[in-house]
Amino acid sequence: MYLLGLSCSPRQGGNTDLLLDEFLRGASEQAATAPIQKPSLDNRTTIRIEKLYASDLNIQPCTQCDYCATHGTCNIQDDMQILYPKLLEADGLVLAAPIFFMFCCAQAKIIIDRCQVFWARQHYLGQELIEKGRPLRRGVFISVGATHGPKVFAGSQVTMKWFFHTLQMQYWGNLLFEGLDAKSAVLDHTTALKEAYGLGGALAQADGAQP
């Protein structure tokens, strides 16, 4: 199982970054201790984890040039060309991004927008994005907002729904916390890190059933 974590906060070591680390730790440790039931190509007791910081990547915004609609690739030569194959290879994708102005931060949105190329392959060119028979791929959204209210994460969750759908992933779970603003404030939260660790472990143990 290849699990890709995208830390999209502009500040490393912040709340979403710490939650992502704990999620990945839970996935790694649970996979390492799980008993092997039987030999299988879909066995999820081994896991390869990679974490990338969006702030370390040189990614330009989508220009809506429509190159992807006719070619199935993106014409912009930047670090998305490194990220594209990883997004297709990943069995699990965890995108961690804080809320800015009631929406996920720009570092996350720029990556999502540039995934228009995957939508174009499927809907304009009729190409297969993921090979048939591949085990179910899963996506998780981790986010933190400084304010409180019923709609703090609403806009971002709609976007994540269609982002994961475009990647042919199941929107498998959320980890959302309000009222966390100061850097590393999540360390004082009574349950957040424990919840992140547990959800990571659960993802590592999710079965490899086909969609």
CSV table of C-alpha atoms in Angstrom, one decimal:
chain,number,residue,atom,x,y,z
A,1,MET,CA,0.0,0.0,0.0
A,2,TYR,CA,1.3,3.4,-1.0
A,3,LEU,CA,0.0,6.2,1.2
A,4,LEU,CA,0.7,9.8,0.1
A,5,GLY,CA,0.4,12.6,2.6
A,6,LEU,CA,0.1,16.2,1.2
A,7,SER,CA,0.8,18.9,3.8
A,8,CYS,CA,-0.6,22.0,2.3
A,9,SER,CA,-0.3,24.5,5.2
A,10,PRO,CA,2.0,27.4,4.5
A,11,ARG,CA,3.6,26.9,7.9
A,12,GLN,CA,5.3,23.6,8.6
A,13,GLY,CA,4.9,22.3,12.1
A,14,GLY,CA,1.4,23.9,12.3
A,15,ASN,CA,-1.8,22.2,13.4
A,16,THR,CA,-2.7,20.4,10.1
A,17,ASP,CA,0.9,19.4,9.7
A,18,LEU,CA,1.0,17.8,13.2
A,19,LEU,CA,-2.3,16.0,12.6
A,20,LEU,CA,-1.0,14.6,9.3
A,21,ASP,CA,2.1,13.3,11.0
A,22,GLU,CA,0.1,11.6,13.6
A,23,PHE,CA,-2.2,10.1,11.0
A,24,LEU,CA,0.8,8.7,9.0
A,25,ARG,CA,2.3,7.4,12.2
A,26,GLY,CA,-0.9,5.5,13.1
A,27,ALA,CA,-1.0,4.0,9.6
A,28,SER,CA,2.6,3.0,9.7
A,29,GLU,CA,2.5,1.4,13.1
A,30,GLN,CA,-0.8,-0.4,12.6
A,31,ALA,CA,0.4,-1.8,9.3
A,32,ALA,CA,3.6,-3.0,11.0
A,33,THR,CA,1.8,-4.9,13.7
A,34,ALA,CA,-1.1,-6.4,11.8
A,35,PRO,CA,-1.1,-10.2,11.3
A,36,ILE,CA,-0.9,-11.5,7.7
A,37,GLN,CA,-4.1,-13.4,7.1
A,38,LYS,CA,-3.1,-15.0,3.8
A,39,PRO,CA,-0.8,-14.2,0.9
A,40,SER,CA,-2.6,-11.8,-1.4
A,41,LEU,CA,-1.8,-9.0,-3.9
A,42,ASP,CA,-4.3,-6.9,-2.0
A,43,ASN,CA,-2.7,-7.5,1.4
A,44,ARG,CA,-2.4,-4.3,3.3
A,45,THR,CA,0.0,-5.3,6.1
A,46,THR,CA,2.9,-3.5,4.4
A,47,ILE,CA,2.8,0.1,3.7
A,48,ARG,CA,5.0,2.7,2.0
A,49,ILE,CA,4.4,6.3,3.2
A,50,GLU,CA,5.5,9.5,1.5
A,51,LYS,CA,4.9,13.0,2.8
A,52,LEU,CA,5.2,16.1,0.7
A,53,TYR,CA,5.0,19.7,1.6
A,54,ALA,CA,3.1,21.8,-1.0
A,55,SER,CA,5.1,24.8,0.1
A,56,ASP,CA,8.3,23.1,-1.1
A,57,LEU,CA,6.8,22.5,-4.6
A,58,ASN,CA,6.9,25.0,-7.5
A,59,ILE,CA,3.3,24.9,-8.7
A,60,GLN,CA,1.7,27.5,-10.9
A,61,PRO,CA,-2.1,28.0,-11.1
A,62,CYS,CA,-4.2,26.6,-13.8
A,63,THR,CA,-4.4,28.9,-16.8
A,64,GLN,CA,-7.5,27.3,-18.4
A,65,CYS,CA,-5.6,26.9,-21.7
A,66,ASP,CA,-7.5,23.7,-22.4
A,67,TYR,CA,-4.4,21.9,-23.5
A,68,CYS,CA,-5.4,18.9,-21.3
A,69,ALA,CA,-8.7,18.7,-23.1
A,70,THR,CA,-7.0,17.7,-26.3
A,71,HIS,CA,-3.7,16.1,-25.1
A,72,GLY,CA,-4.6,14.5,-21.8
A,73,THR,CA,-1.5,16.2,-20.2
A,74,CYS,CA,-0.8,19.5,-18.6
A,75,ASN,CA,1.2,22.0,-20.6
A,76,ILE,CA,2.7,23.7,-17.6
A,77,GLN,CA,6.1,22.3,-16.8
A,78,ASP,CA,6.5,22.6,-13.1
A,79,ASP,CA,6.4,20.3,-10.0
A,80,MET,CA,2.9,19.1,-10.7
A,81,GLN,CA,4.6,16.9,-13.3
A,82,ILE,CA,6.3,15.2,-10.4
A,83,LEU,CA,3.1,15.0,-8.4
A,84,TYR,CA,0.8,13.7,-11.1
A,85,PRO,CA,2.2,10.1,-11.2
A,86,LYS,CA,2.2,10.0,-7.4
A,87,LEU,CA,-1.5,10.9,-7.3
A,88,LEU,CA,-2.2,8.0,-9.7
A,89,GLU,CA,0.0,5.5,-7.9
A,90,ALA,CA,-1.3,6.2,-4.4
A,91,ASP,CA,-3.6,3.7,-2.8
A,92,GLY,CA,-4.4,6.3,-0.1
A,93,LEU,CA,-4.2,10.1,-0.3
A,94,VAL,CA,-4.4,12.3,2.8
A,95,LEU,CA,-4.7,16.1,2.0
A,96,ALA,CA,-4.1,18.3,5.1
A,97,ALA,CA,-5.0,22.0,4.7
A,98,PRO,CA,-6.2,24.7,7.1
A,99,ILE,CA,-9.2,26.9,6.5
A,100,PHE,CA,-8.5,30.5,5.2
A,101,PHE,CA,-11.6,32.7,4.7
A,102,MET,CA,-13.9,29.7,5.0
A,103,PHE,CA,-12.1,27.6,2.4
A,104,CYS,CA,-9.0,25.5,2.2
A,105,CYS,CA,-5.7,27.4,1.8
A,106,ALA,CA,-4.3,28.4,-1.6
A,107,GLN,CA,-1.5,25.8,-1.5
A,108,ALA,CA,-4.2,23.1,-1.5
A,109,LYS,CA,-6.5,24.7,-4.0
A,110,ILE,CA,-3.8,25.2,-6.6
A,111,ILE,CA,-3.0,21.5,-6.6
A,112,ILE,CA,-6.7,20.6,-6.8
A,113,ASP,CA,-7.2,23.0,-9.8
A,114,ARG,CA,-4.3,21.5,-11.7
A,115,CYS,CA,-5.9,18.1,-11.4
A,116,GLN,CA,-8.3,19.2,-14.2
A,117,VAL,CA,-6.0,17.1,-16.4
A,118,PHE,CA,-7.4,14.0,-14.8
A,119,TRP,CA,-11.0,15.1,-15.4
A,120,ALA,CA,-10.2,16.0,-19.0
A,121,ARG,CA,-8.7,12.5,-19.7
A,122,GLN,CA,-11.8,10.8,-18.5
A,123,HIS,CA,-14.6,13.1,-19.8
A,124,TYR,CA,-13.1,14.7,-22.9
A,125,LEU,CA,-10.8,11.9,-24.2
A,126,GLY,CA,-12.5,8.9,-22.8
A,127,GLN,CA,-9.3,7.5,-21.3
A,128,GLU,CA,-9.0,5.2,-18.3
A,129,LEU,CA,-7.4,6.9,-15.3
A,130,ILE,CA,-7.0,3.8,-13.2
A,131,GLU,CA,-6.6,0.3,-14.5
A,132,LYS,CA,-9.6,-2.0,-14.1
A,133,GLY,CA,-9.6,-4.4,-11.2
A,134,ARG,CA,-7.3,-2.2,-9.0
A,135,PRO,CA,-8.2,-2.3,-5.3
A,136,LEU,CA,-10.3,0.6,-4.0
A,137,ARG,CA,-8.3,3.8,-3.5
A,138,ARG,CA,-9.2,6.1,-0.6
A,139,GLY,CA,-8.9,9.8,0.2
A,140,VAL,CA,-8.9,11.6,3.5
A,141,PHE,CA,-9.2,15.3,4.3
A,142,ILE,CA,-7.6,16.8,7.4
A,143,SER,CA,-8.4,20.4,8.2
A,144,VAL,CA,-8.4,22.9,11.1
A,145,GLY,CA,-10.3,26.2,11.4
A,146,ALA,CA,-9.7,29.0,13.8
A,147,THR,CA,-13.4,29.9,14.0
A,148,HIS,CA,-16.5,28.0,15.1
A,149,GLY,CA,-19.7,27.3,13.2
A,150,PRO,CA,-21.7,24.7,11.2
A,151,LYS,CA,-20.2,25.9,7.8
A,152,VAL,CA,-16.5,26.2,8.6
A,153,PHE,CA,-15.6,23.2,6.5
A,154,ALA,CA,-18.6,23.0,4.2
A,155,GLY,CA,-17.1,24.6,1.1
A,156,SER,CA,-13.9,22.7,1.4
A,157,GLN,CA,-15.7,19.4,1.8
A,158,VAL,CA,-17.7,19.9,-1.4
A,159,THR,CA,-14.5,20.6,-3.2
A,160,MET,CA,-12.8,17.5,-1.7
A,161,LYS,CA,-15.7,15.3,-2.7
A,162,TRP,CA,-15.2,16.2,-6.4
A,163,PHE,CA,-11.4,16.2,-6.1
A,164,PHE,CA,-11.4,12.6,-4.8
A,165,HIS,CA,-14.1,11.6,-7.3
A,166,THR,CA,-12.0,12.9,-10.2
A,167,LEU,CA,-9.0,10.9,-8.9
A,168,GLN,CA,-11.4,7.8,-8.8
A,169,MET,CA,-10.9,7.6,-5.0
A,170,GLN,CA,-13.5,7.0,-2.3
A,171,TYR,CA,-13.9,10.0,-0.1
A,172,TRP,CA,-13.2,7.8,2.9
A,173,GLY,CA,-12.9,10.2,5.9
A,174,ASN,CA,-12.5,13.6,7.4
A,175,LEU,CA,-10.5,14.9,10.4
A,176,LEU,CA,-11.9,18.4,11.2
A,177,PHE,CA,-11.3,20.6,14.2
A,178,GLU,CA,-12.6,24.1,14.9
A,179,GLY,CA,-11.2,26.7,17.2
A,180,LEU,CA,-7.5,26.1,16.6
A,181,ASP,CA,-5.6,29.1,15.5
A,182,ALA,CA,-2.2,29.5,17.1
A,183,LYS,CA,0.7,27.4,15.7
A,184,SER,CA,0.7,24.0,17.4
A,185,ALA,CA,-2.4,24.7,19.4
A,186,VAL,CA,-3.6,21.1,18.5
A,187,LEU,CA,-1.0,19.8,21.0
A,188,ASP,CA,-3.3,21.1,23.8
A,189,HIS,CA,-6.4,19.5,22.3
A,190,THR,CA,-7.7,16.6,24.4
A,191,THR,CA,-8.4,14.2,21.6
A,192,ALA,CA,-7.2,15.5,18.2
A,193,LEU,CA,-3.9,13.7,18.0
A,194,LYS,CA,-5.4,10.5,19.3
A,195,GLU,CA,-8.1,10.7,16.7
A,196,ALA,CA,-5.6,11.3,13.9
A,197,TYR,CA,-3.5,8.3,15.0
A,198,GLY,CA,-6.6,6.1,15.1
A,199,LEU,CA,-7.9,7.1,11.7
A,200,GLY,CA,-4.5,6.5,10.2
A,201,GLY,CA,-4.5,3.0,11.7
A,202,ALA,CA,-8.0,2.4,10.4
A,203,LEU,CA,-7.0,3.4,6.8
A,204,ALA,CA,-4.0,1.0,6.9
A,205,GLN,CA,-6.3,-1.8,7.8
A,206,ALA,CA,-9.1,-1.1,5.4
A,207,ASP,CA,-9.6,-3.9,3.0
A,208,GLY,CA,-8.6,-3.8,-0.6
A,209,ALA,CA,-12.0,-4.5,-2.1
A,210,GLN,CA,-12.6,-3.3,-5.6
A,211,PRO,CA,-15.1,-0.5,-6.2
